[in-house]
Amino acid sequence: MTSGWQFRPPWWAIVGTLLGCAVTINLGLWQWHRGLAREALDAQYASAVTQQALALSVDSAVPAGADAVSATARGHYDASRQLLLDNQVHDRMPGYQVLTPFVLDDGGIVLVNRGWLPQNPDRRVLPALAISDATTTVNGLWRSLPQPALRLSIENCPSAGVPWPRIVGYPTADDLRCLYGASTAGGVLLLDPAEPDGYLREWTQGDRRFPPQRHYGYAAQWFAFAATLLAIFLKLNLKRRP
């Protein structure tokens, strides 16, 4: 009798391996696309100084994807209806991105991301977000609303009675119009780091704490996990006949 190889894995091993590979490959692709998006945003910031700033209005076109354009807006902040974008980590510290509505001189509203601040250990204690409502001009990068890798089922526009500021999870354009009215633009202005009234802003990734290359590295790790899982599956189930 000649010897050979046999490959008869149980059905549960096949299903588990396929699911594991699908998850790890998708996570790798997500990190890869995050790296591409961050790289594109960095490139936009590098070229923003040469652009003529867009004067924002409620009808201002929102750049697609990760693209951003230099922009300016005149009006005043509405400190009474601010949002805290949840699950924003900086240097392994949990925190929020502060999203403040800015009422334009023409009556429209644009959302301004004023930067990151840390979360209180007691999540019931929200940060004080006082800001002047005096007429001013703000500058920054105008871009589409950030998109999560996985959108959770969160009510970003609850019924009346919920106090401000409100914790939200990646609001959509419809969420913003539900919160602030139909004259709300469906984008966000990333406040320039040189502007006052902001918190930690690292839009340009100047200190390179999380450059695109790190996303690519994480992507490679996820792809390696998928390859390792497949190799283990083959090693355990591919056997030489006696």
Short mmCIF file of C-alpha atoms in Angstrom, two decimals:
data_model
loop_
_atom_site.label_atom_id
_atom_site.label_comp_id
_atom_site.label_asym_id
_atom_site.label_seq_id
_atom_site.Cartn_x
_atom_site.Cartn_y
_atom_site.Cartn_z
CA MET A 1 0.00 0.00 0.00
CA THR A 2 1.40 3.39 -0.95
CA SER A 3 1.42 6.15 1.59
CA GLY A 4 -0.22 9.52 0.93
CA TRP A 5 -2.00 12.39 2.53
CA GLN A 6 -5.52 12.75 3.81
CA PHE A 7 -7.44 15.94 4.53
CA ARG A 8 -10.69 15.41 6.39
CA PRO A 9 -11.27 18.32 8.75
CA PRO A 10 -14.47 18.33 10.80
CA TRP A 11 -17.18 20.75 9.71
CA TRP A 12 -16.79 22.90 12.83
CA ALA A 13 -13.08 23.41 12.09
CA ILE A 14 -13.89 24.54 8.54
CA VAL A 15 -16.57 26.95 9.73
CA GLY A 16 -14.40 28.33 12.54
CA THR A 17 -11.41 28.83 10.26
CA LEU A 18 -13.47 30.56 7.58
CA LEU A 19 -15.05 32.88 10.15
CA GLY A 20 -11.71 33.63 11.79
CA CYS A 21 -10.05 34.39 8.47
CA ALA A 22 -12.96 36.55 7.37
CA VAL A 23 -12.82 38.62 10.57
CA THR A 24 -9.04 39.10 10.59
CA ILE A 25 -8.86 39.90 6.87
CA ASN A 26 -11.65 42.46 7.21
CA LEU A 27 -9.91 44.05 10.18
CA GLY A 28 -6.71 44.20 8.15
CA LEU A 29 -8.52 45.85 5.27
CA TRP A 30 -10.11 48.35 7.68
CA GLN A 31 -6.72 49.33 9.08
CA TRP A 32 -5.29 49.58 5.57
CA HIS A 33 -8.06 51.93 4.47
CA ARG A 34 -7.64 53.98 7.65
CA GLY A 35 -3.98 54.40 6.76
CA LEU A 36 -4.89 55.52 3.26
CA ALA A 37 -7.47 57.97 4.62
CA ARG A 38 -5.02 59.45 7.15
CA GLU A 39 -2.36 59.74 4.47
CA ALA A 40 -4.80 61.57 2.22
CA LEU A 41 -5.83 63.90 5.04
CA ASP A 42 -2.19 64.68 5.86
CA ALA A 43 -1.62 65.51 2.20
CA GLN A 44 -4.62 67.81 2.23
CA TYR A 45 -3.26 69.65 5.26
CA ALA A 46 0.12 70.03 3.62
CA SER A 47 -1.50 71.69 0.62
CA ALA A 48 -4.13 73.69 2.54
CA VAL A 49 -1.81 76.67 2.98
CA THR A 50 -1.84 77.16 -0.79
CA GLN A 51 -5.62 77.00 -1.09
CA GLN A 52 -8.04 79.87 -1.05
CA ALA A 53 -10.24 79.33 2.00
CA LEU A 54 -13.83 78.36 1.30
CA ALA A 55 -16.37 80.66 2.98
CA LEU A 56 -18.76 78.22 4.59
CA SER A 57 -22.52 78.35 4.27
CA VAL A 58 -25.22 75.78 4.89
CA ASP A 59 -24.99 74.84 1.20
CA SER A 60 -21.20 74.37 1.15
CA ALA A 61 -20.25 71.18 -0.64
CA VAL A 62 -18.72 68.55 1.61
CA PRO A 63 -15.56 66.87 0.29
CA ALA A 64 -15.90 63.15 -0.31
CA GLY A 65 -14.13 60.56 1.82
CA ALA A 66 -11.05 61.73 3.67
CA ASP A 67 -10.51 64.81 1.52
CA ALA A 68 -10.62 68.19 3.21
CA VAL A 69 -10.43 71.81 2.11
CA SER A 70 -9.30 74.96 3.86
CA ALA A 71 -12.35 76.87 5.06
CA THR A 72 -13.46 79.86 7.09
CA ALA A 73 -16.74 80.76 8.75
CA ARG A 74 -18.11 83.86 10.45
CA GLY A 75 -20.75 83.76 13.14
CA HIS A 76 -20.92 82.65 16.78
CA TYR A 77 -20.73 79.46 18.81
CA ASP A 78 -23.84 77.98 20.39
CA ALA A 79 -22.44 76.82 23.73
CA SER A 80 -25.82 75.56 24.93
CA ARG A 81 -26.07 72.61 22.51
CA GLN A 82 -22.69 70.92 22.32
CA LEU A 83 -21.87 67.28 21.58
CA LEU A 84 -19.20 64.92 22.88
CA LEU A 85 -18.07 62.34 20.34
CA ASP A 86 -17.53 59.22 22.43
CA ASN A 87 -14.75 56.60 22.38
CA GLN A 88 -11.93 58.89 21.23
CA VAL A 89 -8.59 57.62 22.55
CA HIS A 90 -5.39 59.66 22.80
CA ASP A 91 -2.19 58.13 24.23
CA ARG A 92 -4.32 55.25 25.53
CA MET A 93 -6.52 57.65 27.45
CA PRO A 94 -10.28 57.61 26.79
CA GLY A 95 -11.86 60.92 25.93
CA TYR A 96 -14.14 62.89 23.66
CA GLN A 97 -13.98 65.10 20.60
CA VAL A 98 -15.85 68.32 21.38
CA LEU A 99 -18.35 69.17 18.64
CA THR A 100 -19.79 72.67 18.93
CA PRO A 101 -22.48 74.12 16.63
CA PHE A 102 -21.43 77.38 14.98
CA VAL A 103 -24.25 79.67 13.86
CA LEU A 104 -23.29 81.43 10.63
CA ASP A 105 -24.20 85.02 9.86
CA ASP A 106 -26.67 83.74 7.24
CA GLY A 107 -28.45 81.60 9.84
CA GLY A 108 -27.02 78.25 8.80
CA ILE A 109 -25.19 75.99 11.23
CA VAL A 110 -21.92 74.14 10.81
CA LEU A 111 -20.42 71.76 13.33
CA VAL A 112 -16.94 72.66 14.61
CA ASN A 113 -14.67 69.98 16.04
CA ARG A 114 -12.76 71.88 18.74
CA GLY A 115 -10.48 68.98 19.61
CA TRP A 116 -9.94 66.20 22.14
CA LEU A 117 -10.18 66.26 25.90
CA PRO A 118 -9.93 63.44 28.46
CA GLN A 119 -12.89 61.68 29.98
CA ASN A 120 -13.57 61.86 33.71
CA PRO A 121 -13.11 58.46 35.44
CA ASP A 122 -16.77 58.83 36.40
CA ARG A 123 -18.57 58.91 33.05
CA ARG A 124 -21.51 60.63 34.69
CA VAL A 125 -19.32 63.72 35.18
CA LEU A 126 -19.14 65.56 31.87
CA PRO A 127 -16.52 68.23 31.10
CA ALA A 128 -17.32 71.94 31.32
CA LEU A 129 -17.41 73.34 27.79
CA ALA A 130 -17.88 77.06 28.35
CA ILE A 131 -17.24 79.22 25.29
CA SER A 132 -18.09 82.77 24.29
CA ASP A 133 -21.06 83.43 22.00
CA ALA A 134 -19.50 86.63 20.63
CA THR A 135 -19.33 87.02 16.86
CA THR A 136 -16.04 85.68 15.54
CA THR A 137 -14.34 84.10 12.56
CA VAL A 138 -13.06 80.53 12.72
CA ASN A 139 -10.69 78.76 10.35
CA GLY A 140 -9.89 75.13 9.75
CA LEU A 141 -10.44 72.18 7.45
CA TRP A 142 -13.89 71.44 6.10
CA ARG A 143 -14.52 67.75 5.55
CA SER A 144 -17.17 65.06 5.56
CA LEU A 145 -18.40 63.64 8.85
CA PRO A 146 -16.15 60.86 10.24
CA GLN A 147 -17.32 57.31 9.61
CA PRO A 148 -16.80 54.49 12.13
CA ALA A 149 -15.61 51.05 11.09
CA LEU A 150 -18.71 49.62 12.76
CA ARG A 151 -21.72 51.85 13.38
CA LEU A 152 -23.40 50.93 16.64
CA SER A 153 -27.10 51.42 17.26
CA ILE A 154 -26.98 54.69 19.21
CA GLU A 155 -29.75 57.26 19.48
CA ASN A 156 -27.91 60.45 18.53
CA CYS A 157 -31.07 62.55 18.46
CA PRO A 158 -33.04 61.64 21.57
CA SER A 159 -36.35 63.15 22.48
CA ALA A 160 -36.59 66.42 24.39
CA GLY A 161 -35.46 66.42 28.00
CA VAL A 162 -31.96 65.02 27.56
CA PRO A 163 -29.49 67.58 28.99
CA TRP A 164 -26.59 69.13 27.07
CA PRO A 165 -23.82 68.45 26.31
CA ARG A 166 -24.86 65.12 24.84
CA ILE A 167 -22.64 62.10 24.25
CA VAL A 168 -22.97 60.83 20.69
CA GLY A 169 -21.45 58.13 18.53
CA TYR A 170 -20.51 59.39 15.07
CA PRO A 171 -23.59 61.43 14.12
CA THR A 172 -24.81 61.41 10.54
CA ALA A 173 -25.98 64.44 8.56
CA ASP A 174 -29.56 63.43 9.36
CA ASP A 175 -28.69 63.29 13.07
CA LEU A 176 -27.31 66.84 12.94
CA ARG A 177 -30.39 68.18 11.18
CA CYS A 178 -32.55 66.41 13.74
CA LEU A 179 -30.57 68.07 16.54
CA TYR A 180 -30.14 71.56 15.09
CA GLY A 181 -32.62 71.96 12.27
CA ALA A 182 -32.77 71.66 8.49
CA SER A 183 -30.29 74.50 7.93
CA THR A 184 -27.41 72.42 9.34
CA ALA A 185 -24.59 71.52 6.96
CA GLY A 186 -23.69 67.84 6.69
CA GLY A 187 -19.96 68.18 7.40
CA VAL A 188 -17.54 69.20 10.13
CA LEU A 189 -14.95 71.97 10.42
CA LEU A 190 -11.74 70.78 12.10
CA LEU A 191 -10.66 73.84 14.04
CA ASP A 192 -7.21 75.06 13.09
CA PRO A 193 -4.65 74.34 15.88
CA ALA A 194 -3.72 78.06 15.88
CA GLU A 195 -7.31 79.10 16.65
CA PRO A 196 -8.39 79.87 20.24
CA ASP A 197 -11.27 78.15 22.06
CA GLY A 198 -10.04 74.67 21.24
CA TYR A 199 -8.62 71.62 22.94
CA LEU A 200 -6.00 69.12 21.79
CA ARG A 201 -5.91 69.21 17.98
CA GLU A 202 -3.52 67.03 16.02
CA TRP A 203 -5.25 67.03 12.65
CA THR A 204 -1.94 67.17 10.78
CA GLN A 205 -0.41 64.41 12.92
CA GLY A 206 2.55 66.74 13.51
CA ASP A 207 4.03 64.60 16.28
CA ARG A 208 3.40 61.41 14.24
CA ARG A 209 2.03 59.49 17.21
CA PHE A 210 -0.28 57.61 14.87
CA PRO A 211 1.03 58.00 11.32
CA PRO A 212 -0.39 56.09 8.34
CA GLN A 213 2.48 53.62 8.65
CA ARG A 214 1.16 52.44 12.00
CA HIS A 215 -2.20 51.63 10.44
CA TYR A 216 -0.39 49.71 7.71
CA GLY A 217 1.55 47.84 10.40
CA TYR A 218 -1.65 46.86 12.17
CA ALA A 219 -3.09 45.75 8.83
CA ALA A 220 -0.06 43.50 8.27
CA GLN A 221 -0.55 42.00 11.74
CA TRP A 222 -4.19 41.15 11.02
CA PHE A 223 -3.27 39.58 7.68
CA ALA A 224 -0.54 37.58 9.47
CA PHE A 225 -3.13 36.36 12.00
CA ALA A 226 -5.29 35.14 9.11
CA ALA A 227 -2.34 33.34 7.52
CA THR A 228 -1.37 31.77 10.88
CA LEU A 229 -4.92 30.57 11.47
CA LEU A 230 -5.00 28.98 8.04
CA ALA A 231 -1.59 27.36 8.57
CA ILE A 232 -2.71 25.87 11.91
CA PHE A 233 -5.89 24.55 10.29
CA LEU A 234 -3.88 22.83 7.56
CA LYS A 235 -1.27 21.45 9.95
CA LEU A 236 -3.88 19.91 12.25
CA ASN A 237 -6.01 18.41 9.50
CA LEU A 238 -3.58 17.43 6.76
CA LYS A 239 -2.15 14.05 7.84
CA ARG A 240 0.00 11.43 6.16
CA ARG A 241 -1.60 8.04 5.76
CA PRO A 242 0.26 5.22 7.46
#
